[in-house]
CSV table of C-alpha atoms and ligand atoms in Angstrom, one decimal:
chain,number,residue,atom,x,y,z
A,1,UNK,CA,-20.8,47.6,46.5
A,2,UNK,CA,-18.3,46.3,43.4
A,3,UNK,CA,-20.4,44.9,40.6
A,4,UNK,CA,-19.4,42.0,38.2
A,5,UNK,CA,-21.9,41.0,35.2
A,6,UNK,CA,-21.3,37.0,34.2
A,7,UNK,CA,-23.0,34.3,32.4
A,8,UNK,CA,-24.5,31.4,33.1
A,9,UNK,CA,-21.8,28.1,32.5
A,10,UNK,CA,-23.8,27.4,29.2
A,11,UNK,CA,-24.0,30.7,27.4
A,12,UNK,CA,-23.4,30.9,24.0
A,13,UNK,CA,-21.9,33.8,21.6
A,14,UNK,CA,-24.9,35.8,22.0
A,15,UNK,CA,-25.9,35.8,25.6
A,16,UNK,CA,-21.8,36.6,26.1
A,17,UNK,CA,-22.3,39.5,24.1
A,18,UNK,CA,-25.8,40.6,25.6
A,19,UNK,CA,-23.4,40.4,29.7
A,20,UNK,CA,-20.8,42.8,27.5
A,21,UNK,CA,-23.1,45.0,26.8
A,22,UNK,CA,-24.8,45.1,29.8
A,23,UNK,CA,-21.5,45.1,32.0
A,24,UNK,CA,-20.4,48.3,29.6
A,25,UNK,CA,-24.1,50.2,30.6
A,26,UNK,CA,-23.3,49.2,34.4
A,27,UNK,CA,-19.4,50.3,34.5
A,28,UNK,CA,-18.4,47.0,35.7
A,29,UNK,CA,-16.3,44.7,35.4
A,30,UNK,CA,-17.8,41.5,32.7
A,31,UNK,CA,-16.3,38.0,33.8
A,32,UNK,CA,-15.7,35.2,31.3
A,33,UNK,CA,-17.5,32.3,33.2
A,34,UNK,CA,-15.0,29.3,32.2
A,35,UNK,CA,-16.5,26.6,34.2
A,36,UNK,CA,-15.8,28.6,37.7
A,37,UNK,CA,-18.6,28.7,40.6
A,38,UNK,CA,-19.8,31.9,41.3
A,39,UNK,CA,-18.0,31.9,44.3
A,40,UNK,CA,-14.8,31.4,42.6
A,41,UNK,CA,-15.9,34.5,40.7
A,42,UNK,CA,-16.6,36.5,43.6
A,43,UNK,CA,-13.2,35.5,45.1
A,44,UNK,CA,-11.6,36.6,42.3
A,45,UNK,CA,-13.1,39.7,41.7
A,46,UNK,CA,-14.1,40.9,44.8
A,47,UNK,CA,-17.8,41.9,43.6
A,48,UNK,CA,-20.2,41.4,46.5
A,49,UNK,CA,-22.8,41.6,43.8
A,50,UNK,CA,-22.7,38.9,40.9
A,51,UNK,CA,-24.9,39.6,37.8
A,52,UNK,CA,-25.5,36.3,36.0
A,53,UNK,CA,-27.0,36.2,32.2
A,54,UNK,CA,-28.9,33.1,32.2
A,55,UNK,CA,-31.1,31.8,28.6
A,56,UNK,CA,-34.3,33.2,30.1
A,57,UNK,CA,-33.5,36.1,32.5
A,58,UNK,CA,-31.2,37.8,34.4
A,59,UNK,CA,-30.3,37.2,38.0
A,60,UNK,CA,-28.5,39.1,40.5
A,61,UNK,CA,-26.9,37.6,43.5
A,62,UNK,CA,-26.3,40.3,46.9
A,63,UNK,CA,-25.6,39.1,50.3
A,64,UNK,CA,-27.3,35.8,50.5
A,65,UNK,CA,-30.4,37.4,47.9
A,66,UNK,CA,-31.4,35.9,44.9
A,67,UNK,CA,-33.3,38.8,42.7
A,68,UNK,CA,-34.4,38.2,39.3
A,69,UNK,CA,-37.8,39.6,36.9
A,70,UNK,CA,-41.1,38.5,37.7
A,71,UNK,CA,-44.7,39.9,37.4
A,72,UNK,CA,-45.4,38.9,40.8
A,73,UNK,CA,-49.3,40.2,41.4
A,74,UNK,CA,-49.8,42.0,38.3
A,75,UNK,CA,-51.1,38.8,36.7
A,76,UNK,CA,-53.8,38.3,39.7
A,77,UNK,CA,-54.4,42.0,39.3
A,78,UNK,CA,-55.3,41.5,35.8
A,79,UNK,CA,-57.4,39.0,35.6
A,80,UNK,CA,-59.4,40.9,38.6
A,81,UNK,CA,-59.7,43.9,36.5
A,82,UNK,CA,-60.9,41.3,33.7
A,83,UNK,CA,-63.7,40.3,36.1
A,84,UNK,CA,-64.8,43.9,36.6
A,85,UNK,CA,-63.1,44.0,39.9
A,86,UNK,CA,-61.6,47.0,40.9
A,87,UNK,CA,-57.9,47.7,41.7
A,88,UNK,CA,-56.8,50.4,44.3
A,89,UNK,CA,-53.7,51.5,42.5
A,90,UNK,CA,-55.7,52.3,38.9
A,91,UNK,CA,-58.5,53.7,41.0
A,92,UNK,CA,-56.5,55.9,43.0
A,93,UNK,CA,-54.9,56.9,39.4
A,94,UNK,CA,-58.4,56.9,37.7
A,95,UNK,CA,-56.6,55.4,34.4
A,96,UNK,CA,-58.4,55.6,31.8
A,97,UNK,CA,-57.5,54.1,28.1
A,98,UNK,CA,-55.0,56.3,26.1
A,99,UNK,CA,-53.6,57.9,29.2
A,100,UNK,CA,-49.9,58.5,29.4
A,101,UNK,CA,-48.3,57.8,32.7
A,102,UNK,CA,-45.4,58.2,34.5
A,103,UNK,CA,-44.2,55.7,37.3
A,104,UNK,CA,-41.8,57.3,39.1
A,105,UNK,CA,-40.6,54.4,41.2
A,106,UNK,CA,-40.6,51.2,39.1
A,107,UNK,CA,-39.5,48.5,41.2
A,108,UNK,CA,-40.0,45.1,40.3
A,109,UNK,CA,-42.8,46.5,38.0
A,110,UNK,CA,-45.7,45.4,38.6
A,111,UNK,CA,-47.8,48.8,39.2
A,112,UNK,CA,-46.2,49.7,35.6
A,113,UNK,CA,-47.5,46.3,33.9
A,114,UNK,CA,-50.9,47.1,35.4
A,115,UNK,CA,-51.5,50.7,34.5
A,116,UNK,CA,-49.8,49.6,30.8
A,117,UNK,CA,-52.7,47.0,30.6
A,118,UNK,CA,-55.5,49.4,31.2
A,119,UNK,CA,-54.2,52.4,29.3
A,120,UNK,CA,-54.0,50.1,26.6
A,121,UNK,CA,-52.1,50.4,23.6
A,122,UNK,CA,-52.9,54.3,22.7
A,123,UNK,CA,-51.7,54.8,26.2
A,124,UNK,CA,-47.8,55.0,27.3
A,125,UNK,CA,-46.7,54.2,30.8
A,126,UNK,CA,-42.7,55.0,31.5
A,127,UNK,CA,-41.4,54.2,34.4
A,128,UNK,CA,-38.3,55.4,35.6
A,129,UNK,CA,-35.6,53.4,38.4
A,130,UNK,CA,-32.5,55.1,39.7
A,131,UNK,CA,-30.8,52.0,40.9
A,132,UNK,CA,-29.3,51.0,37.1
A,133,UNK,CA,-28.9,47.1,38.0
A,134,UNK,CA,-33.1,47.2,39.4
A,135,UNK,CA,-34.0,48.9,35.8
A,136,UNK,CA,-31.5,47.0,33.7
A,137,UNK,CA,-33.1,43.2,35.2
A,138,UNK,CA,-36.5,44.7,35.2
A,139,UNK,CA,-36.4,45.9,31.5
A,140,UNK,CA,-35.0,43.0,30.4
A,141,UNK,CA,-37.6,40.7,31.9
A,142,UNK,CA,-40.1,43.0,31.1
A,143,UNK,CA,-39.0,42.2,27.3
A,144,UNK,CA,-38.4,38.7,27.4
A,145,UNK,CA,-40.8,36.9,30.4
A,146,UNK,CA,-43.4,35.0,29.2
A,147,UNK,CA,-47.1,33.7,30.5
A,148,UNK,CA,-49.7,32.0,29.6
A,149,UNK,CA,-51.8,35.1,30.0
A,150,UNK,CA,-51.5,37.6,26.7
A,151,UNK,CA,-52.8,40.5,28.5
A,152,UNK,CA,-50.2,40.5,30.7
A,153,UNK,CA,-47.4,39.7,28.3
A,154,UNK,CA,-48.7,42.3,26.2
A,155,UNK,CA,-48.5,45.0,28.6
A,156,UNK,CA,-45.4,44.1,30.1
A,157,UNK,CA,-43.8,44.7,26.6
A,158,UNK,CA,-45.4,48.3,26.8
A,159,UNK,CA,-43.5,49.8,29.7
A,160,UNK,CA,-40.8,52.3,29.0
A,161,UNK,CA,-38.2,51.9,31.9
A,162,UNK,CA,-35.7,55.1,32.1
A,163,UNK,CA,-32.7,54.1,34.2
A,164,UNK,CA,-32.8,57.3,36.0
A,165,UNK,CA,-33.8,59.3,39.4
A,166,UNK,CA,-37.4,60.8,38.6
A,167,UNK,CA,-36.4,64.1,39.6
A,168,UNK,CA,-33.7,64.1,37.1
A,169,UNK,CA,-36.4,62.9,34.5
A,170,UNK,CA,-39.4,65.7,35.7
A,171,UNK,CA,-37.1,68.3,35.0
A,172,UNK,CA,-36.6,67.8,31.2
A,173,UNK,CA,-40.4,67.1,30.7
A,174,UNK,CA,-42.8,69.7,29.7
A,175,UNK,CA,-45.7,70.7,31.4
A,176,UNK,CA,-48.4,68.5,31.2
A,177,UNK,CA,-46.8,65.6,29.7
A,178,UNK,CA,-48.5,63.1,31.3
A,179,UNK,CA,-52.1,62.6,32.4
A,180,UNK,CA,-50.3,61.1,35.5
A,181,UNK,CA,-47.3,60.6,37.7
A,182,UNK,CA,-47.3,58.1,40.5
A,183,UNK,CA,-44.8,57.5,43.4
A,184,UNK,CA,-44.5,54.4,45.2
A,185,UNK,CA,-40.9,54.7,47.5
A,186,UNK,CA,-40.2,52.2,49.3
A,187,UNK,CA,-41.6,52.0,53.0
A,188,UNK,CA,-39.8,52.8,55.7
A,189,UNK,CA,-41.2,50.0,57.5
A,190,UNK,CA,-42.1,47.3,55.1
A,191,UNK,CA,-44.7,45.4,55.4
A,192,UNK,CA,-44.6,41.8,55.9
A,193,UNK,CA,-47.4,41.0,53.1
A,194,UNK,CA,-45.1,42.6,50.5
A,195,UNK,CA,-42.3,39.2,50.3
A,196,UNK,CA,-42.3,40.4,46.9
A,197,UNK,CA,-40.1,43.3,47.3
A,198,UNK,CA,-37.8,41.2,49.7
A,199,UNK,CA,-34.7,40.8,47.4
A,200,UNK,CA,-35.0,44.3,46.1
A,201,UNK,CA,-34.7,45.6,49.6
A,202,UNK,CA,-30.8,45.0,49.7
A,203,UNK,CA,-30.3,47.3,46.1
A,204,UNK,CA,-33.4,49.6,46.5
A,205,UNK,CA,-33.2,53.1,46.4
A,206,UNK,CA,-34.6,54.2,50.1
A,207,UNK,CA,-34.9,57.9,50.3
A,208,UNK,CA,-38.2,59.7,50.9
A,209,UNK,CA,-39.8,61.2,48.1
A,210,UNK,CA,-38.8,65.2,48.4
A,211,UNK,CA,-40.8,68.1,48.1
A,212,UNK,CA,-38.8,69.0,44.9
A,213,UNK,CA,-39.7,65.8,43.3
A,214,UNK,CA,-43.9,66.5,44.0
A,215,UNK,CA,-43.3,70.0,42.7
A,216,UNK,CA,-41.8,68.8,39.7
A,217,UNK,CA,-44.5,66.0,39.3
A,218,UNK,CA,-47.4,68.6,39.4
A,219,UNK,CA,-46.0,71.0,36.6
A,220,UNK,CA,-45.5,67.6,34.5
A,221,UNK,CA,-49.1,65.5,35.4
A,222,UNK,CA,-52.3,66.9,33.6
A,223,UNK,CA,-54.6,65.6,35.8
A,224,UNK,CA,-53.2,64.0,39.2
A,225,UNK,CA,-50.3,62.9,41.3
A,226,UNK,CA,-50.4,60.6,43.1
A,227,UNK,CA,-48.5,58.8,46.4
A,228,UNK,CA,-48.6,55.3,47.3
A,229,UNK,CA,-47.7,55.0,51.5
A,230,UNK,CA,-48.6,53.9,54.8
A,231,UNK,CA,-51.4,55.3,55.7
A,232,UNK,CA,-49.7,56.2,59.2
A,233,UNK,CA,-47.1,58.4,57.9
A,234,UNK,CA,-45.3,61.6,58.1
A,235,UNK,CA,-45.0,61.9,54.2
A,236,UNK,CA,-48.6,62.8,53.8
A,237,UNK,CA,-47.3,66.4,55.9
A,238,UNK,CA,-44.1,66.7,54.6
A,239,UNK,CA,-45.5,67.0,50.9
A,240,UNK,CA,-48.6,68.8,51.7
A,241,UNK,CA,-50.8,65.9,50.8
A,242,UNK,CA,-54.0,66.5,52.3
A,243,UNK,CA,-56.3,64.1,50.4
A,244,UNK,CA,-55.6,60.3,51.3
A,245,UNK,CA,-57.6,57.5,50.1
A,246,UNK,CA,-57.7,53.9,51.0
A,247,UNK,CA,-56.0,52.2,53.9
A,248,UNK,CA,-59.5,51.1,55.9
A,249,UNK,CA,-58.8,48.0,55.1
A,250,UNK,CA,-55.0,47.8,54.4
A,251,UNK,CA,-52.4,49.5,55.7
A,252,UNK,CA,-51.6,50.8,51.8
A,253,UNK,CA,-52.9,54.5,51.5
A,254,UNK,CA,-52.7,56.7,48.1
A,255,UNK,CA,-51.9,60.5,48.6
A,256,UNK,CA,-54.2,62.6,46.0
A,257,UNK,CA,-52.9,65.7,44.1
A,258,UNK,CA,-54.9,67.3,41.5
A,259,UNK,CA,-54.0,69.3,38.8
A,260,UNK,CA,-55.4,71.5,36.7
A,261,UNK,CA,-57.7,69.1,35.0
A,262,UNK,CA,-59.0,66.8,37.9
A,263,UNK,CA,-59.1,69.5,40.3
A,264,UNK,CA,-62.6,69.2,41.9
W,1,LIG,C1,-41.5,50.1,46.5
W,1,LIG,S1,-40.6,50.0,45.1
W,1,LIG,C2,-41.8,50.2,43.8
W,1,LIG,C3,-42.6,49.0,43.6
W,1,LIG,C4,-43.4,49.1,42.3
W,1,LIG,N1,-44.5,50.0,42.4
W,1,LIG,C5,-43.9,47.7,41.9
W,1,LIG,O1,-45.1,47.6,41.6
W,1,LIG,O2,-43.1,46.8,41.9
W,1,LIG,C6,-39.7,51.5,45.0
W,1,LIG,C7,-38.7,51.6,43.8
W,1,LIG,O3,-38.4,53.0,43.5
W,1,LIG,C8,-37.0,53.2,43.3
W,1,LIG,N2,-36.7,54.6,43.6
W,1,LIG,C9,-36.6,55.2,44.9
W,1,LIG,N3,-36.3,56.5,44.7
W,1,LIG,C10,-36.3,56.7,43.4
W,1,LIG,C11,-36.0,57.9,42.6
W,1,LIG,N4,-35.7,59.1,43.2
W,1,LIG,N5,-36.0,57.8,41.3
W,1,LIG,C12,-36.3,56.6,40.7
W,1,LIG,N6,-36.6,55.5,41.3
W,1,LIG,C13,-36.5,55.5,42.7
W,1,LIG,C14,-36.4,52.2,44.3
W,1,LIG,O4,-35.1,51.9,44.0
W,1,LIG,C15,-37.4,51.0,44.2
W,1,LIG,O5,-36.9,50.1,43.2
């Protein structure tokens, strides 16, 4: 689908600037906004998706979608962990403080935020997105959305997003350059509780996580990787997952694989 990065009808100097820059990264086409409607813009251009710089974030318009930055869960996940409440995903992961991860499927990033919050600052979460316009909105909201909760905030500023397919990434890392590596693809039938992931549907990267991808993320994660599906899958075969926790009580089940470290 064609791309075109705009700006909101406001924007000053800078923010015109920032949609250059940004169009440049994308290899599309930046608009001048000069009063026009986005539909004018759309008209004009023939872009089925419209990327609009606003003051405070960055939206992107496809077929009738709105999707823009936002923690979503990860601030209730917090403040759960804050209580002494578990969560499944940093279970699943056993994070621990200092640990580097790598999230393999960013998203809108909220697993990221909440494995940045418990590893803390001596820990490192990067997360990598191979749909360029997901990680460009992400990172940039991840940088500049603000709450009322400094935790949150605080990790959301930690996470390293790589605009890239995590195969591409595994490669070039060394062996055991992360404690952990965790997938989370999209489902293949979503589920109706995540309205969260709605909007990043239409621009989502949907293929299966493949067997060269697990191989990879084993020779990179010291101590476990881990895959986030239905618990009624045919993943758990195809990668030779054996070990699946969770999913009682949700339909959400986390594929274990141990590495040299964690290996029971
Ligand atoms: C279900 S979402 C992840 C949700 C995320 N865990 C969260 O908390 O918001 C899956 C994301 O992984 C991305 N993705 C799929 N395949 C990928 C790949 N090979 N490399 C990097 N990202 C990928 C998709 O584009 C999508 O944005």
């Amino acid at each position: 689908m064609d791309t075109i990065v705009t700006t909101s009808k406001s924007a000053g100097g800078d923010l015109v600037a920032t949609a250059e820059r940004l169009a440049a990264r994308l290899r599309s086409p930046y608009m001048r906004r000069e009063g026009r409607s986005l539909a004018e813009l759309r008209a004009a251009s023939g872009g089925e998706i419209v990327i609009v710089l606003e003051s405070d974030r960055t939206v992107c318009r496809v077929g009738g979608k709105v999707f823009f930055f936002h923690p979503n869960m990860a601030k209730q996940r917090i403040s759960v962990l804050a209580l002494g409440q578990s969560d499944p995903m940093t279970d699943a992961l056993e994070l621990r403080p200092g640990d580097h991860v790598l999230d393999a499927t960013l998203g809108l990033g909220a697993d990221a935020i909440v494995a940045a919050h418990v590893v803390g600052e001596s820990g490192r979460v990067v997360a990598t997105e191979s749909v360029a316009i997901i990680a460009e909105i992400v990172a940039d909201g991840l940088q500049r959305f603000t709450c009322d909760l400094a935790e949150l905030n605080a990790a959301m500023r930690r996470v390293e997003v790589v605009a890239e397919d995590h195969l591409t990434f595994l490669r070039r890392q060394a062996e055991d350059g992360f404690d952990v590596v965790y997938f989370d693809p999209m489902f293949e039938t979503p589920l109706l509780s995540s309205v969260a992931l709605s909007p990043l549907r239409e621009l989502a990267d949907h293929r299966r996580v493949s067997p060269e991808a697990i191989a990879e993320a084993r020779r990179v994660a010291r101590r476990r990787v881990i895959v986030k599906h239905n618990r009624e899958s045919p993943v758990w075969d195809e990668l030779g997952i054996s070990q699946v926790v969770g999913g009682s009580a949700s339909p959400v089940a986390y594929g274990i694989i141990w590495c040299q470290e964690d290996r029971p």
